[in-house]
GROMACS .gro file of C-alpha atoms in nm:
model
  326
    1UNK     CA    1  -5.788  -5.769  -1.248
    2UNK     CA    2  -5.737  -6.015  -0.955
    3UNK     CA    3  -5.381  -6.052  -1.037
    4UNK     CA    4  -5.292  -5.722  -1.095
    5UNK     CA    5  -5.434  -5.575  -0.814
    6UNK     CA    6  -5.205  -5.878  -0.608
    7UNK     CA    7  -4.940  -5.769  -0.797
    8UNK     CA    8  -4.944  -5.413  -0.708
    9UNK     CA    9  -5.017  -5.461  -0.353
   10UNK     CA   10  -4.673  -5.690  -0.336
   11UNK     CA   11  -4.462  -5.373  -0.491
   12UNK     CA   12  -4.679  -5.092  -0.263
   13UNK     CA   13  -4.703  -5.270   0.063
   14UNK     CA   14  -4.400  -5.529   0.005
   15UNK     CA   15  -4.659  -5.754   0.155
   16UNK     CA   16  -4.803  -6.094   0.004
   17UNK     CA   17  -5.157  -6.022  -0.150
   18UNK     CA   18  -5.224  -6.421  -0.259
   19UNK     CA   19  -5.390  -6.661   0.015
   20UNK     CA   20  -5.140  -6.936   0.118
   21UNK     CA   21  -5.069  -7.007   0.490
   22UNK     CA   22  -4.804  -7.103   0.732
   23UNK     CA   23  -4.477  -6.982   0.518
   24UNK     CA   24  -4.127  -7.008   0.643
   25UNK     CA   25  -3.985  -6.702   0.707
   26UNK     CA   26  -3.715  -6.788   0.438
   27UNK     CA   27  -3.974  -6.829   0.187
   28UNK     CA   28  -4.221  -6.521   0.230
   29UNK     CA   29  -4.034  -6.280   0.035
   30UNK     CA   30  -3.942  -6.609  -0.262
   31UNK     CA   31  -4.341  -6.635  -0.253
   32UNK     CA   32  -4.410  -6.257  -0.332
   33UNK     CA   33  -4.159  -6.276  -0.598
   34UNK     CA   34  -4.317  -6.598  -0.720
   35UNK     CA   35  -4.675  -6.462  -0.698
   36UNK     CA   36  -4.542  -6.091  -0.952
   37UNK     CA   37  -4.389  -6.366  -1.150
   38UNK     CA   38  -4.734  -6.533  -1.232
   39UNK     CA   39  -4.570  -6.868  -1.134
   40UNK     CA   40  -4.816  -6.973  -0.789
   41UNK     CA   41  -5.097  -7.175  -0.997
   42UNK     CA   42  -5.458  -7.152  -0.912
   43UNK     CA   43  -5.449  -7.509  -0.678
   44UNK     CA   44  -5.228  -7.343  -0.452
   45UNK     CA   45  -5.455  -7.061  -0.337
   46UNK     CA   46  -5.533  -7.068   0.021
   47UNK     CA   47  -5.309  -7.349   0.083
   48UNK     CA   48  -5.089  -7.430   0.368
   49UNK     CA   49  -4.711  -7.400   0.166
   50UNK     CA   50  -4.565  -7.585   0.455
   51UNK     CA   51  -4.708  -7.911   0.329
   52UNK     CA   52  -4.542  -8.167   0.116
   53UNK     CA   53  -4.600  -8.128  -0.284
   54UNK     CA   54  -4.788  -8.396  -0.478
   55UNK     CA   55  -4.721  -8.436  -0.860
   56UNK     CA   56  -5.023  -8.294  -0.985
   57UNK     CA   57  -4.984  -7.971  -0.796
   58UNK     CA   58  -4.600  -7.942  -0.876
   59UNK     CA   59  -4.724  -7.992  -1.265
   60UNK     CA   60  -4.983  -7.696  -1.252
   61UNK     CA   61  -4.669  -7.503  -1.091
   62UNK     CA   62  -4.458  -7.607  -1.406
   63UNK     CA   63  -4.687  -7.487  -1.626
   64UNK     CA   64  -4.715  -7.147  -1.506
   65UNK     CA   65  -4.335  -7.136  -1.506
   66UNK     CA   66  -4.327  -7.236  -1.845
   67UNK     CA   67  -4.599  -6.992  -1.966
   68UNK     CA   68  -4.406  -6.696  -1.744
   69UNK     CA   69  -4.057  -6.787  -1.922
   70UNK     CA   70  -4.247  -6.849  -2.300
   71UNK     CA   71  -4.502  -6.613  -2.303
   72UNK     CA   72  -4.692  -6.887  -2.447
   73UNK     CA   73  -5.029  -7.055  -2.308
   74UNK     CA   74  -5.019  -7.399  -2.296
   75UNK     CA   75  -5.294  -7.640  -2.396
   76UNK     CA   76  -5.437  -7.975  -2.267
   77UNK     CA   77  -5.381  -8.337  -2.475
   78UNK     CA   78  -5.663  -8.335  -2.689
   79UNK     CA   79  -5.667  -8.719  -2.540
   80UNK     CA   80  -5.641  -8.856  -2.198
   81UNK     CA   81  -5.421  -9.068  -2.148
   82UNK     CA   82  -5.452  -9.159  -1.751
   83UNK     CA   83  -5.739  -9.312  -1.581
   84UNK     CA   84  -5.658  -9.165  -1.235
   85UNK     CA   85  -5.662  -8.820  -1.312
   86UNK     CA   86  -5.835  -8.521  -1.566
   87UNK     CA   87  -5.649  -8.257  -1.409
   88UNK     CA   88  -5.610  -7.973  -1.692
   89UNK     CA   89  -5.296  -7.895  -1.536
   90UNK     CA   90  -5.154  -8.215  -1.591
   91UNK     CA   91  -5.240  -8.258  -1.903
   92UNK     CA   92  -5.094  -7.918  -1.996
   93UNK     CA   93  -4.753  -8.111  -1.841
   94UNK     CA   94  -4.833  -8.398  -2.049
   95UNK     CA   95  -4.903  -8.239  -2.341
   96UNK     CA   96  -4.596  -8.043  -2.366
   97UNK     CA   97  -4.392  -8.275  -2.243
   98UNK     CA   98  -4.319  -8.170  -1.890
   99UNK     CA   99  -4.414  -8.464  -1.701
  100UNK     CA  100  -4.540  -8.857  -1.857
  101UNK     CA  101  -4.712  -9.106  -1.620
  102UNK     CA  102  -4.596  -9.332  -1.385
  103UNK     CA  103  -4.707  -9.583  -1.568
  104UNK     CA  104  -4.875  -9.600  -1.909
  105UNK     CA  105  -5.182  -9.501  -1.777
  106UNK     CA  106  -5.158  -9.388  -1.460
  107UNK     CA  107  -5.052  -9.022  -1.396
  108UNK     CA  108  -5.061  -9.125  -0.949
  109UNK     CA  109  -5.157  -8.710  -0.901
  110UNK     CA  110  -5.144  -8.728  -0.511
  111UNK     CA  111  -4.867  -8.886  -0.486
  112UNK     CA  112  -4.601  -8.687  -0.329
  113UNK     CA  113  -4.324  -8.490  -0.482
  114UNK     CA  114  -3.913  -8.612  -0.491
  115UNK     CA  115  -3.658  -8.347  -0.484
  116UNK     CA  116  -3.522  -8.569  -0.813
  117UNK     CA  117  -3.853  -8.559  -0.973
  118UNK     CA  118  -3.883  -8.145  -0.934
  119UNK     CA  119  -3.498  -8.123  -1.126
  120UNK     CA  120  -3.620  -8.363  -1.346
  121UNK     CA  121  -3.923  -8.196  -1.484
  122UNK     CA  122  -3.775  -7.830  -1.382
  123UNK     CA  123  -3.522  -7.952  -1.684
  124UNK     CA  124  -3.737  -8.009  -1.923
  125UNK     CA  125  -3.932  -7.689  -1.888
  126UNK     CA  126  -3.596  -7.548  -1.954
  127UNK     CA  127  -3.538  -7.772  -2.286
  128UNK     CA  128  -3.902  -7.713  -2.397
  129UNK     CA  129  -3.873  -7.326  -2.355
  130UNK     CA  130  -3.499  -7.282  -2.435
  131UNK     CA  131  -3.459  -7.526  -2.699
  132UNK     CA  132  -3.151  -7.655  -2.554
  133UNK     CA  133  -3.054  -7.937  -2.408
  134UNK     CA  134  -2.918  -7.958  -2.080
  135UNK     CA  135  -2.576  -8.046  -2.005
  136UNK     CA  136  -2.384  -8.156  -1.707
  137UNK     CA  137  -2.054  -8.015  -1.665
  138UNK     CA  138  -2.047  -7.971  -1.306
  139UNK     CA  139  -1.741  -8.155  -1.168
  140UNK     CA  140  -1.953  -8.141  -0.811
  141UNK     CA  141  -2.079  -8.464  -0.617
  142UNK     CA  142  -2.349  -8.447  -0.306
  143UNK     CA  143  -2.238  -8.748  -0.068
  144UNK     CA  144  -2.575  -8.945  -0.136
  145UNK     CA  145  -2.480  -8.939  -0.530
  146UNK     CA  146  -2.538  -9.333  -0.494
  147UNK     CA  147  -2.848  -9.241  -0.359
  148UNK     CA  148  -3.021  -9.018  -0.718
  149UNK     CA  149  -3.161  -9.205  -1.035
  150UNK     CA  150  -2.934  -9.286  -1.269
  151UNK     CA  151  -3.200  -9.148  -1.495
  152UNK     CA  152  -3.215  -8.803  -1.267
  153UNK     CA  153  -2.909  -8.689  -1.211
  154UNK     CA  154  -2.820  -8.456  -1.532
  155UNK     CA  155  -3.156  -8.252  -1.482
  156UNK     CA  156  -3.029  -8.285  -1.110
  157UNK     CA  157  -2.653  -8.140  -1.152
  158UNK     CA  158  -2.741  -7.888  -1.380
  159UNK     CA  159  -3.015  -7.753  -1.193
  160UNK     CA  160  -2.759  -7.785  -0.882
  161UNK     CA  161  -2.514  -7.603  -1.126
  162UNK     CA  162  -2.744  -7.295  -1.168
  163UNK     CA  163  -2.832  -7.262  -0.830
  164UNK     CA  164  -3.192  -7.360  -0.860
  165UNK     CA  165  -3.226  -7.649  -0.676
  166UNK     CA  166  -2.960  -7.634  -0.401
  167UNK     CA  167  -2.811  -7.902  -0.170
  168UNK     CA  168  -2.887  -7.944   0.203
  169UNK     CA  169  -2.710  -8.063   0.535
  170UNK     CA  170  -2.368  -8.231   0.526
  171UNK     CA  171  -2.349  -8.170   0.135
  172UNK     CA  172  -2.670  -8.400   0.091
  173UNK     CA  173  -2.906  -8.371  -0.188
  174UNK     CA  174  -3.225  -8.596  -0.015
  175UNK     CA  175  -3.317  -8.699  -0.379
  176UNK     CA  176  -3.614  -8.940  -0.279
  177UNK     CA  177  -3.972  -8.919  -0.053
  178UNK     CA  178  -3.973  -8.958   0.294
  179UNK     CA  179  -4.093  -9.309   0.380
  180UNK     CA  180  -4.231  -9.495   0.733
  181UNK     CA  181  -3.928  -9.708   0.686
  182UNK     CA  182  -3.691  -9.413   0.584
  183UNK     CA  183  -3.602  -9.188   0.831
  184UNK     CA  184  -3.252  -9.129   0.737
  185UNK     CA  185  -3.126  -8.761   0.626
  186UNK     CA  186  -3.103  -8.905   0.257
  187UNK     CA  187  -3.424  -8.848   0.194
  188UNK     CA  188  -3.692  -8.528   0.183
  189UNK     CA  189  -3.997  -8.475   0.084
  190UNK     CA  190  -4.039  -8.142  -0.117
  191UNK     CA  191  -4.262  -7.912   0.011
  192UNK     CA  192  -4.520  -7.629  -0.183
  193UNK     CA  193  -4.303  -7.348  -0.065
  194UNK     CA  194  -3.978  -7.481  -0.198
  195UNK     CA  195  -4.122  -7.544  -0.467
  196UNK     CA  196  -4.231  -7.247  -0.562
  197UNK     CA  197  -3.905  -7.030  -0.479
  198UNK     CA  198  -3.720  -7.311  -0.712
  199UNK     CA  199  -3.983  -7.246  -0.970
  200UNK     CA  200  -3.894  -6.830  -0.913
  201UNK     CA  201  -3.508  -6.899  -0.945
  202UNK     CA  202  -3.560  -7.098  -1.215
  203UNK     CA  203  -3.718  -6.768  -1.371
  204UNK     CA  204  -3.525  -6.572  -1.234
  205UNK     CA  205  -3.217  -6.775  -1.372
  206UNK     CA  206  -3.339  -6.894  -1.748
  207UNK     CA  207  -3.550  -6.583  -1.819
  208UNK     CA  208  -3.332  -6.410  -2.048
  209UNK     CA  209  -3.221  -6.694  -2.251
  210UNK     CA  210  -3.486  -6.613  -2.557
  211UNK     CA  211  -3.546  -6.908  -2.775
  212UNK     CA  212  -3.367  -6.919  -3.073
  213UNK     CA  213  -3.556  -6.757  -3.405
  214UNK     CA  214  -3.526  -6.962  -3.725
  215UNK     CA  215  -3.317  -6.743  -3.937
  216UNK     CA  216  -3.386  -6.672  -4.363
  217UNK     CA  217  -3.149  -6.952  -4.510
  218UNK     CA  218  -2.886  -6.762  -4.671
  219UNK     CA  219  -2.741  -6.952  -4.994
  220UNK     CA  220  -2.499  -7.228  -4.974
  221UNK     CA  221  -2.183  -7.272  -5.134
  222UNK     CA  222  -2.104  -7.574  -5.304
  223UNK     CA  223  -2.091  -7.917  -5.084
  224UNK     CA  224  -1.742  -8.042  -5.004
  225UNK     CA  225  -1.580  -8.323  -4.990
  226UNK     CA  226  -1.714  -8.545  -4.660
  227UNK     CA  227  -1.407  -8.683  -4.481
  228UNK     CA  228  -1.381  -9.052  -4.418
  229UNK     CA  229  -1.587  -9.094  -4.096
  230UNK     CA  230  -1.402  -9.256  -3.841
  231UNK     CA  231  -1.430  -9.604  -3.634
  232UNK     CA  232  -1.700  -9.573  -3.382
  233UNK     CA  233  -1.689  -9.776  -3.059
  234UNK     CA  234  -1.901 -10.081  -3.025
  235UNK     CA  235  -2.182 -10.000  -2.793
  236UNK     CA  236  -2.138 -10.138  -2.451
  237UNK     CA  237  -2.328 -10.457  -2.350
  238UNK     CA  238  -2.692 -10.326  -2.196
  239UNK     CA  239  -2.924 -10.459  -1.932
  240UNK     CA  240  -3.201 -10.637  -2.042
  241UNK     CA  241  -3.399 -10.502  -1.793
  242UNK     CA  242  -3.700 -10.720  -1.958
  243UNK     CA  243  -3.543 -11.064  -1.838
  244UNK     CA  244  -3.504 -10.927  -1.461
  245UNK     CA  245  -3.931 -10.884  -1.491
  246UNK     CA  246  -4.043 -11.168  -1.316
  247UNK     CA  247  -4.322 -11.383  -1.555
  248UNK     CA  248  -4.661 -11.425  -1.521
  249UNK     CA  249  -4.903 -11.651  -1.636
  250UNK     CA  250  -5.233 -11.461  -1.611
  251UNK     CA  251  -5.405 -11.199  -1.825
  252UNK     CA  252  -5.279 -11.053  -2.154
  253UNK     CA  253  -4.984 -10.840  -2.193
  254UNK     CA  254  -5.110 -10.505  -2.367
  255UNK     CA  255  -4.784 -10.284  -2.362
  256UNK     CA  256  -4.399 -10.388  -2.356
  257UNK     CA  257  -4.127 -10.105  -2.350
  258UNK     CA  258  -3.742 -10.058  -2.284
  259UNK     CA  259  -3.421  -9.828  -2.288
  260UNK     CA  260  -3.088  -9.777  -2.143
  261UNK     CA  261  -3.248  -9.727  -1.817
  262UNK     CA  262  -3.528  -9.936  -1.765
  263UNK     CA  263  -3.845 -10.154  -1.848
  264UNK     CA  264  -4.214 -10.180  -1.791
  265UNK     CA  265  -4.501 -10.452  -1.879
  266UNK     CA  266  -4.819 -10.376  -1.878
  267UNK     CA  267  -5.139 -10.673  -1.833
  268UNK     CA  268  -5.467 -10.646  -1.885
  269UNK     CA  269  -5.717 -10.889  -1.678
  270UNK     CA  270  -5.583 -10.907  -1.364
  271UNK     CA  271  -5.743 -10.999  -1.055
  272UNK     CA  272  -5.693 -10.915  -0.708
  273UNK     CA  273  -5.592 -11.256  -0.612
  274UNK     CA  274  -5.325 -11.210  -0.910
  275UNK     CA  275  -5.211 -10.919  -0.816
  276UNK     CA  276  -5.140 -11.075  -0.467
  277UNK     CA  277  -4.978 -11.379  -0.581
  278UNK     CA  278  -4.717 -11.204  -0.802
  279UNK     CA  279  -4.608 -10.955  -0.564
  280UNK     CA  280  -4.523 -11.240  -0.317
  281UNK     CA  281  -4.337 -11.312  -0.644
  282UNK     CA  282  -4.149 -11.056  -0.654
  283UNK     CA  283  -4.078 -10.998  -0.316
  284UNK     CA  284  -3.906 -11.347  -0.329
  285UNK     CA  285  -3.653 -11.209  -0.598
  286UNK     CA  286  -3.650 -10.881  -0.442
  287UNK     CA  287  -3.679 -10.881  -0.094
  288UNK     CA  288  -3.602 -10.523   0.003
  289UNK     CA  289  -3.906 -10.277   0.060
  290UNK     CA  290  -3.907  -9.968  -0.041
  291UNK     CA  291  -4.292  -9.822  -0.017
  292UNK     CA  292  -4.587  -9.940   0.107
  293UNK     CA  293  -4.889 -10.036  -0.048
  294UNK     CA  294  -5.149  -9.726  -0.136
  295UNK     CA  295  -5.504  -9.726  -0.067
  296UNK     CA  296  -5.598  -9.513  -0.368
  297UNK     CA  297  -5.335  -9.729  -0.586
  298UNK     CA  298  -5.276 -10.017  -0.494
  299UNK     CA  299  -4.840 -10.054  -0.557
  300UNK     CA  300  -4.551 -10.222  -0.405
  301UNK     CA  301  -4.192 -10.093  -0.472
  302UNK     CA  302  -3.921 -10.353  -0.377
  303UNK     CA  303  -3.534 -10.375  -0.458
  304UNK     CA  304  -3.262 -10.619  -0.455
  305UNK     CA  305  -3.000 -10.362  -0.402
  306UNK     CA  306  -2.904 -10.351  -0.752
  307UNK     CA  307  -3.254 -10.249  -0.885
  308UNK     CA  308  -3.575 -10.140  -0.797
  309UNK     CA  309  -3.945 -10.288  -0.898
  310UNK     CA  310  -4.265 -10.181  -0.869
  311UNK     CA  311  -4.574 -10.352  -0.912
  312UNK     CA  312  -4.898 -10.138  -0.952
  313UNK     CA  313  -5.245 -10.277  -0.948
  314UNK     CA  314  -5.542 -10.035  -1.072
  315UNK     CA  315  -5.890 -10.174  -1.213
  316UNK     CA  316  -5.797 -10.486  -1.424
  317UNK     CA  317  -5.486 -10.350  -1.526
  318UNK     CA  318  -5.145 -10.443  -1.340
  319UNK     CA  319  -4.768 -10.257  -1.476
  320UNK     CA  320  -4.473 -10.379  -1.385
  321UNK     CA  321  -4.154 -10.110  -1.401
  322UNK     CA  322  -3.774 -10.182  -1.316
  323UNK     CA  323  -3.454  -9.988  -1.333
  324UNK     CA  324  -3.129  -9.934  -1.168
  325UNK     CA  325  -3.145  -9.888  -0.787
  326UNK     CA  326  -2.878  -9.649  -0.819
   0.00000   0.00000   0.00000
């Protein structure tokens, strides 16, 4: 009843019925839109929009979007898998695939949003709803291209491609969080109002691409011959991003994993005074900073220019991640 009554007073009054504060002026008529759309999530009532996004809220906010464009309700993990969060939202992301942690137990929900991190979980709302993968055909290039995730920039492109997440200033796309040390155009945090008129082009955008309905299997005519497959490439020679993990000689390693674009180790029995000694470690093979230690979470994230590490501490537990710095 709540909703609906919002909903009508947006198309009778062309005003905003839901409680959020201090919008743009760009963004007020994006937020009604948003609100008919069913796509502003129950964290965001009464919130100030001009604020920066943290992951948890933009998960709730990919949910809706995901519900809105499926007609589907989504459903929590039936297990936990963080320790720093029980958010139903997020685990609605988790479950269907939206959003993973940041590191194998650690979901870090108030930590804020990246404009790479929206495209890249914008993206696989699309997948997960369209049952298609995305695809980057876009022959475009933002000047801080150097600057986005290897790992980002498809869902990046083709979300640049379809007009949902667009560029800024000087042909920038500000892929990456505002930091003390970073006050250079490059970067941006994402704020609750953008957000939410991405999450409404998005819609907007994807809404009438129905997913595809299994069709009766009609019969098959007899097999042919298969043609003599042809010489495949050898693969070309891949990081081992495990190697550039500096050692350590304390606690027991619980979790190991690596792909084409990074690594992570995970140890269990760490102490404080462990945690301290290997990040002087690692700031000895990787001497550039990149974030500053959090109060809630204790994590460093350092670089050598070719790749970045960070080093998270929480409880006993310490998880070591590296990939490409570019």
């Amino acid at each position: 009843m709540k909703k609906t009554a919002a909903i009508l007073a947006v198309m009778i009054f062309g005003i905003s019925a839901f409680a959020y504060s201090n919008s743009s002026e760009w963004a007020k008529e994006e937020l009604n839109k948003a609100e008919t759309y069913g796509l502003i999530p129950d964290v965001l009532q009464e919130a100030d929009v001009s604020m920066p996004i943290n992951r948890a809220e933009f998960a709730a906010v990919s949910v809706k979007l995901y519900e809105a464009l499926s007609g589907e309700t989504a459903v929590e993990t039936a297990e936990n898998p963080f320790t720093d969060t029980e958010d139903s939202e997020v685990l609605k992301a988790y479950e269907l695939g939206i959003t993973s942690g940041v590191t194998v137990n650690s979901f870090e929900p108030d930590s804020l949003l990246s404009r790479e991190q929206a495209a890249t979980m914008l993206a696989r709302v699309y997948t997960i709803y369209s049952g298609n993968e995305i695809t980057n055909n876009s022959e475009m290039k933002f000047n801080d291209d150097a600057d986005i995730s290897r790992w980002a920039k498809d869902s990046v492109y083709f979300m640049a491609e379809n007009g949902v997440i667009t560029g800024m200033d000087n042909n920038l796309f500000a892929p990456r969080n505002v930091t003390p040390e970073q006050e250079s155009a490059f970067y941006a945090n994402s704020t609750r109002e953008q957000s939410l008129a991405i999450a409404k082009r998005m819609y907007e955008k994807f809404k009438s691409e129905i997913p595809a309905v299994t069709e009766e299997p009609t019969e098959t005519t007899a097999p042919q011959p298969t043609e003599k497959p042809t010489e495949t490439k050898s693969p070309s020679e891949k990081t081992d991003y495990i190697a550039l993990i500096p050692e350590c000689d304390f606690g027991e390693i619980t979790d190991t994993k690596s792909d084409a674009y990074g690594a992570s180790v995970t140890i269990k029995g760490v102490t404080q005074e462990n945690y301290e000694t290997y990040v002087k470690i690692v700031e000895g093979r990787y001497p550039k900073h990149i974030n500053n230690l959090n109060e809630a979470t204790q994590f460093v994230i350092k670089s050598d220019g070719n790749y970045n590490i960070k080093v998270s501490f929480v409880g006993d537990e310490m998880t070591v991640s590296i990939e490409d710095a570019q």
